[in-house]
Short mmCIF file of C-alpha atoms in Angstrom, two decimals:
data_model
loop_
_atom_site.label_atom_id
_atom_site.label_comp_id
_atom_site.label_asym_id
_atom_site.label_seq_id
_atom_site.Cartn_x
_atom_site.Cartn_y
_atom_site.Cartn_z
CA UNK A 1 -151.07 -68.62 -16.29
CA UNK A 2 -152.31 -66.07 -19.03
CA UNK A 3 -149.98 -63.18 -20.48
CA UNK A 4 -149.84 -60.49 -17.81
CA UNK A 5 -149.92 -56.93 -18.67
CA UNK A 6 -146.34 -55.17 -17.58
CA UNK A 7 -148.49 -53.23 -14.75
CA UNK A 8 -150.18 -56.54 -13.36
CA UNK A 9 -146.72 -58.36 -13.15
CA UNK A 10 -145.41 -54.82 -10.95
CA UNK A 11 -148.33 -54.98 -8.95
CA UNK A 12 -147.94 -58.93 -8.39
CA UNK A 13 -143.92 -57.88 -7.54
CA UNK A 14 -145.06 -55.29 -5.11
CA UNK A 15 -147.64 -57.61 -3.60
CA UNK A 16 -145.11 -60.32 -3.10
CA UNK A 17 -142.69 -57.86 -1.39
CA UNK A 18 -145.60 -56.62 1.06
CA UNK A 19 -146.51 -60.20 1.63
CA UNK A 20 -142.82 -61.35 2.84
CA UNK A 21 -142.35 -58.41 4.79
CA UNK A 22 -145.55 -58.63 6.79
CA UNK A 23 -144.39 -62.43 7.31
CA UNK A 24 -141.95 -61.51 10.31
CA UNK A 25 -140.82 -57.76 9.78
CA UNK A 26 -143.92 -55.57 9.56
CA UNK A 27 -146.58 -55.06 10.02
CA UNK A 28 -147.61 -58.33 10.93
CA UNK A 29 -151.26 -57.40 9.31
CA UNK A 30 -151.78 -61.11 8.36
CA UNK A 31 -151.76 -60.46 4.75
CA UNK A 32 -149.19 -62.62 4.50
CA UNK A 33 -151.46 -65.67 5.14
CA UNK A 34 -152.01 -67.81 1.97
CA UNK A 35 -155.85 -66.71 2.01
CA UNK A 36 -155.24 -63.30 1.83
CA UNK A 37 -152.18 -63.66 -0.47
CA UNK A 38 -153.75 -65.60 -2.80
CA UNK A 39 -156.99 -63.68 -3.11
CA UNK A 40 -155.56 -60.44 -3.88
CA UNK A 41 -152.97 -62.06 -6.32
CA UNK A 42 -155.54 -64.02 -7.97
CA UNK A 43 -157.59 -60.62 -8.15
CA UNK A 44 -154.58 -58.63 -9.67
CA UNK A 45 -154.07 -61.80 -12.12
CA UNK A 46 -157.67 -61.36 -13.11
CA UNK A 47 -158.81 -64.41 -11.69
CA UNK A 48 -160.10 -64.44 -8.00
CA UNK A 49 -161.52 -67.72 -8.11
CA UNK A 50 -158.18 -69.41 -8.61
CA UNK A 51 -156.63 -67.35 -6.12
CA UNK A 52 -158.88 -68.38 -3.42
CA UNK A 53 -158.68 -72.07 -4.41
CA UNK A 54 -154.99 -71.84 -4.13
CA UNK A 55 -155.12 -69.39 -1.19
CA UNK A 56 -157.09 -71.96 0.58
CA UNK A 57 -155.27 -75.00 -0.46
CA UNK A 58 -151.84 -73.09 1.16
CA UNK A 59 -153.73 -71.93 4.15
CA UNK A 60 -154.19 -75.44 5.28
CA UNK A 61 -150.59 -75.98 5.07
CA UNK A 62 -149.95 -73.29 6.88
CA UNK A 63 -152.45 -74.40 9.80
CA UNK A 64 -149.56 -76.77 10.28
CA UNK A 65 -147.00 -74.12 11.50
CA UNK A 66 -147.10 -72.79 14.88
CA UNK A 67 -144.68 -69.95 14.26
CA UNK A 68 -143.56 -69.77 17.87
CA UNK A 69 -140.07 -68.52 19.46
CA UNK A 70 -137.05 -69.16 17.00
CA UNK A 71 -138.88 -71.86 15.25
CA UNK A 72 -138.11 -72.19 11.42
CA UNK A 73 -140.73 -72.71 9.29
CA UNK A 74 -141.60 -72.23 5.57
CA UNK A 75 -142.70 -68.57 3.89
CA UNK A 76 -145.95 -69.47 2.12
CA UNK A 77 -146.79 -65.70 1.37
CA UNK A 78 -144.92 -64.88 -1.71
CA UNK A 79 -145.10 -68.67 -2.70
CA UNK A 80 -148.98 -68.36 -2.58
CA UNK A 81 -148.72 -65.15 -4.92
CA UNK A 82 -147.02 -66.78 -7.48
CA UNK A 83 -148.68 -70.16 -7.45
CA UNK A 84 -152.27 -67.81 -7.59
CA UNK A 85 -150.68 -66.50 -10.87
CA UNK A 86 -149.71 -69.75 -12.36
CA UNK A 87 -153.36 -71.27 -11.75
CA UNK A 88 -155.12 -67.95 -12.72
CA UNK A 89 -157.58 -68.19 -16.01
CA UNK A 90 -157.08 -71.96 -16.41
CA UNK A 91 -159.85 -74.75 -15.07
CA UNK A 92 -158.68 -74.76 -11.18
CA UNK A 93 -159.10 -78.64 -11.27
CA UNK A 94 -156.11 -79.27 -13.61
CA UNK A 95 -154.30 -76.21 -12.53
CA UNK A 96 -153.84 -76.06 -8.83
CA UNK A 97 -151.90 -78.99 -8.52
CA UNK A 98 -148.84 -77.90 -10.71
CA UNK A 99 -149.25 -74.73 -9.13
CA UNK A 100 -149.17 -76.30 -5.49
CA UNK A 101 -145.83 -77.89 -6.63
CA UNK A 102 -144.28 -74.74 -7.70
CA UNK A 103 -145.37 -72.69 -4.24
CA UNK A 104 -144.17 -75.72 -2.20
CA UNK A 105 -140.46 -75.35 -3.33
CA UNK A 106 -140.77 -71.44 -3.31
CA UNK A 107 -142.32 -71.69 0.45
CA UNK A 108 -139.29 -74.05 1.41
CA UNK A 109 -136.72 -71.63 -0.13
CA UNK A 110 -138.72 -68.59 1.42
CA UNK A 111 -137.75 -70.36 4.72
CA UNK A 112 -134.66 -70.60 4.06
CA UNK A 113 -133.95 -66.88 2.62
CA UNK A 114 -135.24 -65.77 5.74
CA UNK A 115 -132.37 -67.75 7.78
CA UNK A 116 -130.25 -65.83 5.81
CA UNK A 117 -131.74 -62.29 6.54
CA UNK A 118 -131.52 -63.27 10.22
CA UNK A 119 -127.90 -63.94 9.84
CA UNK A 120 -127.18 -60.57 7.69
CA UNK A 121 -129.06 -58.71 10.68
CA UNK A 122 -126.65 -60.33 12.90
CA UNK A 123 -123.60 -59.45 11.16
CA UNK A 124 -125.02 -55.60 10.75
CA UNK A 125 -125.26 -55.89 14.43
CA UNK A 126 -122.09 -56.69 15.49
CA UNK A 127 -120.61 -54.51 12.99
CA UNK A 128 -122.21 -51.80 14.76
CA UNK A 129 -121.90 -53.12 18.46
CA UNK A 130 -119.52 -50.19 19.80
CA UNK A 131 -122.29 -47.81 18.28
CA UNK A 132 -125.03 -49.68 20.46
CA UNK A 133 -122.86 -49.82 23.59
CA UNK A 134 -122.36 -46.36 23.38
CA UNK A 135 -126.51 -45.64 23.19
CA UNK A 136 -126.21 -44.18 19.68
CA UNK A 137 -130.30 -44.09 18.50
CA UNK A 138 -129.13 -43.65 14.88
CA UNK A 139 -127.39 -47.03 15.21
CA UNK A 140 -130.52 -48.10 16.46
CA UNK A 141 -132.45 -46.66 13.48
CA UNK A 142 -129.79 -47.34 10.69
CA UNK A 143 -129.86 -51.10 11.68
CA UNK A 144 -133.79 -51.27 11.77
CA UNK A 145 -133.79 -49.54 8.47
CA UNK A 146 -131.66 -51.85 7.21
CA UNK A 147 -133.38 -54.72 8.32
CA UNK A 148 -136.44 -54.32 6.59
CA UNK A 149 -134.62 -53.31 3.58
CA UNK A 150 -132.87 -56.63 3.57
CA UNK A 151 -136.65 -58.17 3.70
CA UNK A 152 -138.33 -56.44 1.56
CA UNK A 153 -135.41 -57.63 -1.16
CA UNK A 154 -135.95 -60.88 -0.21
CA UNK A 155 -139.47 -60.78 -1.13
CA UNK A 156 -139.30 -59.34 -4.21
CA UNK A 157 -136.21 -61.38 -5.25
CA UNK A 158 -138.04 -64.12 -4.20
CA UNK A 159 -141.62 -63.25 -6.16
CA UNK A 160 -139.25 -62.39 -8.98
CA UNK A 161 -138.00 -65.88 -9.30
CA UNK A 162 -141.03 -67.29 -8.76
CA UNK A 163 -142.64 -65.37 -11.68
CA UNK A 164 -140.04 -66.24 -13.92
CA UNK A 165 -140.51 -69.89 -12.91
CA UNK A 166 -144.12 -69.82 -13.01
CA UNK A 167 -143.82 -68.37 -16.84
CA UNK A 168 -141.38 -70.94 -17.85
CA UNK A 169 -143.90 -73.68 -16.51
CA UNK A 170 -146.71 -72.07 -18.37
CA UNK A 171 -144.70 -72.05 -21.60
CA UNK A 172 -142.73 -75.16 -21.72
CA UNK A 173 -144.69 -77.56 -19.25
CA UNK A 174 -147.37 -79.88 -21.18
CA UNK A 175 -148.98 -81.92 -18.61
CA UNK A 176 -151.89 -84.12 -20.06
CA UNK A 177 -154.98 -83.74 -17.92
CA UNK A 178 -155.17 -86.81 -16.13
CA UNK A 179 -151.78 -86.02 -14.48
CA UNK A 180 -152.80 -82.41 -13.80
CA UNK A 181 -155.92 -83.49 -12.27
CA UNK A 182 -154.06 -86.02 -10.26
CA UNK A 183 -151.33 -83.70 -9.16
CA UNK A 184 -154.58 -81.34 -7.66
CA UNK A 185 -156.04 -84.26 -5.71
CA UNK A 186 -152.62 -85.17 -4.31
CA UNK A 187 -152.18 -81.42 -3.36
CA UNK A 188 -155.65 -81.15 -1.91
CA UNK A 189 -155.15 -84.52 -0.04
CA UNK A 190 -151.76 -83.27 1.51
CA UNK A 191 -152.90 -80.31 2.41
CA UNK A 192 -156.01 -81.55 4.37
CA UNK A 193 -153.63 -83.72 6.08
CA UNK A 194 -151.56 -80.84 6.91
CA UNK A 195 -154.40 -79.02 8.67
CA UNK A 196 -155.81 -82.02 10.23
CA UNK A 197 -152.09 -83.00 11.71
CA UNK A 198 -151.62 -79.38 12.63
CA UNK A 199 -154.89 -79.28 14.18
CA UNK A 200 -154.39 -82.84 16.50
CA UNK A 201 -151.02 -81.63 17.60
CA UNK A 202 -152.64 -78.22 18.89
CA UNK A 203 -155.34 -79.99 20.21
CA UNK A 204 -153.50 -82.47 22.55
CA UNK A 205 -155.98 -84.51 24.53
CA UNK A 206 -157.62 -81.88 26.80
CA UNK A 207 -160.85 -79.55 25.80
CA UNK A 208 -159.49 -78.51 22.70
CA UNK A 209 -159.74 -82.14 21.36
CA UNK A 210 -163.22 -82.42 22.21
CA UNK A 211 -163.79 -78.85 20.41
CA UNK A 212 -162.01 -80.06 17.19
CA UNK A 213 -164.15 -83.39 17.33
CA UNK A 214 -167.42 -81.06 17.56
CA UNK A 215 -166.15 -78.97 14.94
CA UNK A 216 -165.64 -81.75 12.58
CA UNK A 217 -169.35 -83.01 13.09
CA UNK A 218 -170.66 -79.55 12.24
CA UNK A 219 -168.68 -78.81 9.41
CA UNK A 220 -169.84 -82.48 7.89
CA UNK A 221 -173.17 -81.79 8.54
CA UNK A 222 -172.86 -78.35 6.92
CA UNK A 223 -171.11 -79.82 4.04
CA UNK A 224 -173.10 -82.32 3.38
CA UNK A 225 -176.36 -79.63 3.86
CA UNK A 226 -174.46 -76.96 1.21
CA UNK B 1 -146.59 -41.08 28.28
CA UNK B 2 -145.33 -38.61 25.72
CA UNK B 3 -144.21 -40.41 21.93
CA UNK B 4 -146.63 -43.24 23.10
CA UNK B 5 -148.38 -43.24 19.82
CA UNK B 6 -145.16 -43.14 17.61
CA UNK B 7 -143.85 -46.09 19.93
CA UNK B 8 -147.04 -48.04 19.19
CA UNK B 9 -146.81 -47.74 15.41
CA UNK B 10 -143.01 -48.73 15.96
CA UNK B 11 -143.92 -51.56 17.66
CA UNK B 12 -145.78 -53.03 14.50
CA UNK B 13 -141.92 -53.33 12.93
CA UNK B 14 -140.81 -54.61 16.19
CA UNK B 15 -139.37 -57.73 14.35
CA UNK B 16 -137.81 -55.74 11.87
CA UNK B 17 -134.44 -56.42 12.68
CA UNK B 18 -134.96 -60.25 14.32
CA UNK B 19 -131.71 -62.31 14.57
CA UNK B 20 -130.53 -65.34 16.56
CA UNK B 21 -128.45 -63.28 18.86
CA UNK B 22 -130.36 -60.10 20.27
CA UNK B 23 -133.97 -61.31 18.54
CA UNK B 24 -136.02 -58.65 19.31
CA UNK B 25 -133.68 -56.51 21.06
CA UNK B 26 -132.82 -53.85 18.27
CA UNK B 27 -136.43 -53.68 17.55
CA UNK B 28 -137.19 -52.85 20.92
CA UNK B 29 -134.67 -50.21 21.10
CA UNK B 30 -136.43 -48.82 18.09
CA UNK B 31 -139.87 -48.57 19.63
CA UNK B 32 -138.33 -46.95 22.89
CA UNK B 33 -136.39 -44.11 21.18
CA UNK B 34 -139.65 -42.21 21.13
CA UNK B 35 -140.88 -42.81 24.72
CA UNK B 36 -136.99 -42.18 25.97
CA UNK B 37 -136.99 -38.72 24.48
CA UNK B 38 -137.57 -37.13 27.53
CA UNK B 39 -135.74 -38.29 29.40
CA UNK B 40 -132.64 -37.19 27.66
CA UNK B 41 -133.37 -33.32 29.25
CA UNK B 42 -133.76 -34.71 32.51
CA UNK B 43 -130.93 -36.67 32.90
CA UNK B 44 -128.56 -37.53 30.17
CA UNK B 45 -126.29 -40.08 31.28
CA UNK B 46 -129.23 -42.33 32.66
CA UNK B 47 -130.81 -41.70 28.97
CA UNK B 48 -128.04 -42.88 27.08
CA UNK B 49 -127.86 -46.18 29.64
CA UNK B 50 -131.42 -46.69 28.90
CA UNK B 51 -131.00 -46.78 25.19
CA UNK B 52 -128.27 -49.12 25.57
CA UNK B 53 -130.23 -51.54 27.60
CA UNK B 54 -133.28 -50.91 25.57
CA UNK B 55 -131.70 -52.57 22.48
CA UNK B 56 -130.16 -55.44 24.49
CA UNK B 57 -131.36 -59.31 24.23
CA UNK B 58 -134.95 -59.49 24.17
CA UNK B 59 -137.50 -61.72 22.76
CA UNK B 60 -141.29 -62.38 23.07
CA UNK B 61 -144.69 -62.79 21.07
CA UNK B 62 -144.34 -59.41 19.17
CA UNK B 63 -148.25 -58.84 19.89
CA UNK B 64 -147.47 -58.67 23.88
CA UNK B 65 -144.04 -56.75 23.27
CA UNK B 66 -145.71 -53.10 24.53
CA UNK B 67 -146.18 -54.86 27.84
CA UNK B 68 -142.63 -55.20 28.11
CA UNK B 69 -141.82 -51.84 26.74
CA UNK B 70 -144.05 -49.64 28.99
CA UNK B 71 -142.80 -51.22 31.98
CA UNK B 72 -138.90 -50.72 31.11
CA UNK B 73 -139.37 -47.33 30.28
CA UNK B 74 -141.52 -46.31 33.14
CA UNK B 75 -138.91 -48.33 35.43
CA UNK B 76 -136.10 -46.00 33.68
CA UNK B 77 -137.73 -42.64 34.33
CA UNK B 78 -138.54 -43.94 38.04
CA UNK B 79 -134.80 -44.41 38.07
CA UNK B 80 -134.99 -48.21 38.93
CA UNK B 81 -131.35 -49.71 38.97
CA UNK B 82 -130.08 -50.82 35.93
CA UNK B 83 -129.40 -54.23 36.92
CA UNK B 84 -133.12 -54.66 38.27
CA UNK B 85 -135.00 -53.49 34.90
CA UNK B 86 -132.04 -55.85 32.88
CA UNK B 87 -133.51 -58.45 35.27
CA UNK B 88 -137.44 -57.64 34.56
CA UNK B 89 -136.66 -57.85 30.64
CA UNK B 90 -135.36 -61.35 30.80
CA UNK B 91 -138.11 -62.42 33.33
CA UNK B 92 -140.78 -61.22 30.94
CA UNK B 93 -139.32 -63.03 27.58
CA UNK B 94 -140.85 -66.61 28.54
CA UNK B 95 -143.98 -65.42 29.83
CA UNK B 96 -144.81 -63.07 27.11
CA UNK B 97 -144.06 -65.11 24.40
CA UNK B 98 -145.92 -68.19 25.93
CA UNK B 99 -149.46 -66.05 26.43
CA UNK B 100 -148.83 -63.99 23.14
CA UNK B 101 -148.25 -67.45 21.12
CA UNK B 102 -150.95 -69.30 22.90
CA UNK B 103 -153.30 -66.33 22.76
CA UNK B 104 -152.51 -65.31 18.94
CA UNK B 105 -150.96 -68.47 17.02
CA UNK B 106 -152.42 -70.94 18.91
CA UNK B 107 -155.37 -69.26 19.43
CA UNK B 108 -156.79 -65.97 17.68
CA UNK B 109 -155.42 -66.77 14.38
CA UNK B 110 -156.26 -70.47 13.48
CA UNK B 111 -159.84 -69.70 15.02
CA UNK B 112 -160.24 -66.68 12.87
CA UNK B 113 -158.81 -68.58 9.96
CA UNK B 114 -160.77 -71.58 10.32
CA UNK B 115 -164.14 -69.25 10.11
CA UNK B 116 -162.40 -67.44 6.60
CA UNK B 117 -161.89 -70.93 5.24
CA UNK B 118 -165.21 -72.05 6.13
CA UNK B 119 -166.90 -69.09 5.19
CA UNK B 120 -165.15 -69.22 1.55
CA UNK B 121 -166.11 -72.76 1.07
CA UNK B 122 -169.94 -71.51 1.67
CA UNK B 123 -169.49 -68.79 -1.01
CA UNK B 124 -168.66 -66.05 0.95
CA UNK B 125 -165.54 -65.25 -1.02
CA UNK B 126 -163.73 -61.47 -0.59
CA UNK B 127 -165.97 -61.04 2.91
CA UNK B 128 -164.47 -63.68 3.98
CA UNK B 129 -160.92 -62.32 3.41
CA UNK B 130 -161.92 -58.83 4.33
CA UNK B 131 -163.63 -59.81 7.61
CA UNK B 132 -160.95 -61.79 8.73
CA UNK B 133 -158.45 -58.80 8.12
CA UNK B 134 -160.39 -56.68 9.48
CA UNK B 135 -161.31 -58.51 13.07
CA UNK B 136 -157.85 -59.99 13.43
CA UNK B 137 -156.32 -55.84 13.05
CA UNK B 138 -159.07 -54.59 15.59
CA UNK B 139 -157.89 -57.28 17.83
CA UNK B 140 -154.44 -56.81 17.27
CA UNK B 141 -154.54 -53.09 17.35
CA UNK B 142 -156.43 -52.97 21.00
CA UNK B 143 -153.98 -55.90 22.39
CA UNK B 144 -151.40 -53.07 21.27
CA UNK B 145 -152.60 -50.26 22.88
CA UNK B 146 -153.50 -51.80 26.10
CA UNK B 147 -150.22 -53.84 26.15
CA UNK B 148 -148.42 -50.52 26.02
CA UNK B 149 -150.63 -48.29 28.15
CA UNK B 150 -150.90 -51.17 30.77
CA UNK B 151 -146.88 -51.79 30.55
CA UNK B 152 -146.69 -48.09 31.02
CA UNK B 153 -149.06 -47.85 34.26
CA UNK B 154 -147.27 -50.83 35.99
CA UNK B 155 -143.67 -50.30 35.58
CA UNK B 156 -141.89 -53.12 37.67
CA UNK B 157 -145.52 -54.53 38.95
CA UNK B 158 -146.36 -55.41 35.03
CA UNK B 159 -146.24 -59.37 36.07
CA UNK B 160 -148.74 -58.82 38.59
CA UNK B 161 -150.86 -56.56 36.27
CA UNK B 162 -150.35 -59.61 33.47
CA UNK B 163 -151.77 -61.91 35.80
CA UNK B 164 -155.11 -59.75 36.30
CA UNK B 165 -155.66 -58.71 33.21
CA UNK B 166 -157.99 -60.46 30.83
CA UNK B 167 -155.26 -62.54 28.78
CA UNK B 168 -155.19 -65.69 31.06
CA UNK B 169 -159.19 -65.76 30.54
CA UNK B 170 -158.79 -65.42 26.81
CA UNK B 171 -156.30 -68.05 26.35
CA UNK B 172 -159.17 -70.52 28.22
CA UNK B 173 -161.57 -69.64 25.68
CA UNK B 174 -159.58 -69.06 22.39
CA UNK B 175 -158.08 -72.81 22.40
CA UNK B 176 -161.27 -74.43 22.22
CA UNK B 177 -162.76 -71.72 19.54
CA UNK B 178 -160.01 -72.72 17.21
CA UNK B 179 -160.42 -76.26 17.59
CA UNK B 180 -163.84 -75.78 17.03
CA UNK B 181 -163.32 -73.61 13.87
CA UNK B 182 -160.54 -75.30 11.80
CA UNK B 183 -162.61 -78.56 12.72
CA UNK B 184 -165.85 -77.31 10.91
CA UNK B 185 -163.27 -75.77 8.30
CA UNK B 186 -161.56 -78.93 6.98
CA UNK B 187 -165.08 -81.05 5.97
CA UNK B 188 -166.14 -78.06 4.11
CA UNK B 189 -163.07 -77.23 2.46
CA UNK B 190 -162.85 -80.71 1.25
CA UNK B 191 -166.42 -80.69 -0.03
CA UNK B 192 -165.60 -77.30 -1.89
CA UNK B 193 -162.79 -78.92 -3.68
CA UNK B 194 -164.09 -82.51 -4.07
CA UNK B 195 -167.51 -81.92 -4.72
CA UNK B 196 -167.24 -81.93 -8.60
CA UNK B 197 -164.74 -84.30 -8.96
CA UNK B 198 -166.38 -87.74 -8.85
CA UNK B 199 -166.24 -90.67 -6.18
CA UNK B 200 -163.08 -92.02 -7.44
CA UNK B 201 -160.82 -88.87 -6.99
CA UNK B 202 -162.59 -87.81 -3.73
CA UNK B 203 -161.77 -91.32 -2.32
CA UNK B 204 -158.01 -91.25 -3.54
CA UNK B 205 -157.85 -87.56 -2.05
CA UNK B 206 -159.01 -88.68 1.54
CA UNK B 207 -156.58 -91.40 1.08
CA UNK B 208 -153.83 -89.22 0.63
CA UNK B 209 -155.06 -87.17 3.47
CA UNK B 210 -155.30 -90.22 5.89
CA UNK B 211 -151.99 -91.40 4.73
CA UNK B 212 -150.39 -87.79 5.35
CA UNK B 213 -151.79 -87.34 8.85
CA UNK B 214 -150.51 -91.12 9.68
CA UNK B 215 -147.06 -90.62 8.41
CA UNK B 216 -146.62 -87.36 9.88
CA UNK B 217 -147.50 -88.53 13.38
CA UNK B 218 -145.73 -91.90 12.74
CA UNK B 219 -142.07 -89.61 11.42
CA UNK B 220 -142.70 -86.65 13.79
CA UNK B 221 -141.12 -83.70 12.74
CA UNK B 222 -138.71 -85.42 10.62
CA UNK B 223 -141.76 -85.66 7.83
CA UNK B 224 -143.30 -82.03 7.53
CA UNK B 225 -146.11 -81.59 5.82
CA UNK B 226 -144.40 -79.96 2.93
CA UNK B 227 -141.75 -82.61 2.62
CA UNK B 228 -145.08 -85.41 2.33
CA UNK B 229 -146.41 -83.17 -0.15
CA UNK B 230 -143.48 -83.11 -2.34
CA UNK B 231 -142.65 -86.74 -2.22
CA UNK B 232 -146.25 -87.70 -2.91
CA UNK B 233 -146.29 -85.38 -6.14
CA UNK B 234 -142.87 -86.70 -7.23
CA UNK B 235 -144.22 -90.18 -6.68
CA UNK B 236 -147.00 -89.57 -8.75
CA UNK B 237 -145.28 -87.90 -11.43
CA UNK B 238 -143.34 -90.96 -11.58
CA UNK B 239 -145.70 -93.11 -11.81
CA UNK B 240 -147.84 -91.42 -14.29
CA UNK B 241 -144.07 -91.42 -16.32
CA UNK B 242 -143.89 -95.15 -16.04
CA UNK B 243 -147.69 -95.88 -16.63
CA UNK B 244 -148.51 -92.90 -18.67
#
């Protein structure tokens, strides 16, 4: 992580907030997908390639998640933004592992804060129960804007905390190269296992499993040829 | 359908007040508001009742919420009894949740993400990211408009309209496509990371990956991918600390 100019830090904070909002609240345009969040964060931090390396890594983790119904899951968006910044402007082989470690902790924290926002939404609805029962459109609008504001604040706080942690790590942690490389390889291995595990779970035993197998063969051939 | 575009835009924030009590309920009420505006002048009492109903408990996949919204609003204008509209909302929760999750979360998104990851590994960089965003949002926008319009046109017969629609056939096709795309992406991404690492590093990484798959299948939901990764990272740091 190189020194961030103030405008880049502000842009990253704004991007982290948008990405956090996109996960559930609005607009679910998939900018919260790690591959998008990481690429843009890396570009803002001046290193698109680092953003892509980190974004792809977290995207593999995210492929393990099926956010159906009321399931609880990590929030990889702001986590990827912060991890991409920490990995920027350094050789990726040594930077991605420590960035992934920070990002995974932030992703868990992000998932927990999402629960807090949901509980706060429920409390706000209970407080306006009488207005809702009376059919007041203004109460619905206020609840909606309040919910969006809470989620935006969550994203801003999460990104700010993550950026502060990334700065502290880059200032004070001195990993030797072998350990840094080992961390990267372990993170890549774990990410691959998450994607394969998620794909196997989704595939079940039907036609999709056969298509998954066919895809793996095609991917292997392309990887050898590329 | 007056207020259709405003309702369509508001549906993008249908999960803005997501909670464990009403789930999407308040978001649905927010999206219904512009559609119900005309009812105020026709029958103010009915309008108030409709607003109350619109914000009650509801849950489904957000991309198909327009079907329920359009159908219930149409029913309100047709003066269908309130209890019947409430039953329709309840009845739509599970099918719209299941169909939407299969179409988007288990189908379209992994399929497009898989293609994007494969393209990045093959050198597409920004183009892969942009392509993913544009294609996904076109598909989602089309689905959102179709859902709202179909729901409004069908009213109480929305169930039959869904069964006749393109959605069941699309789910049949998109699931295998997702499996194939993710299958193509995994070896390409692995090669992208490990190409210049050396044989020992690559073998070690693949060993971690295989261990992760086996362990997560053995322990199930108790050991998520993130937990396994954090444990593996911690073990490596401890190992390097003891044997530098």
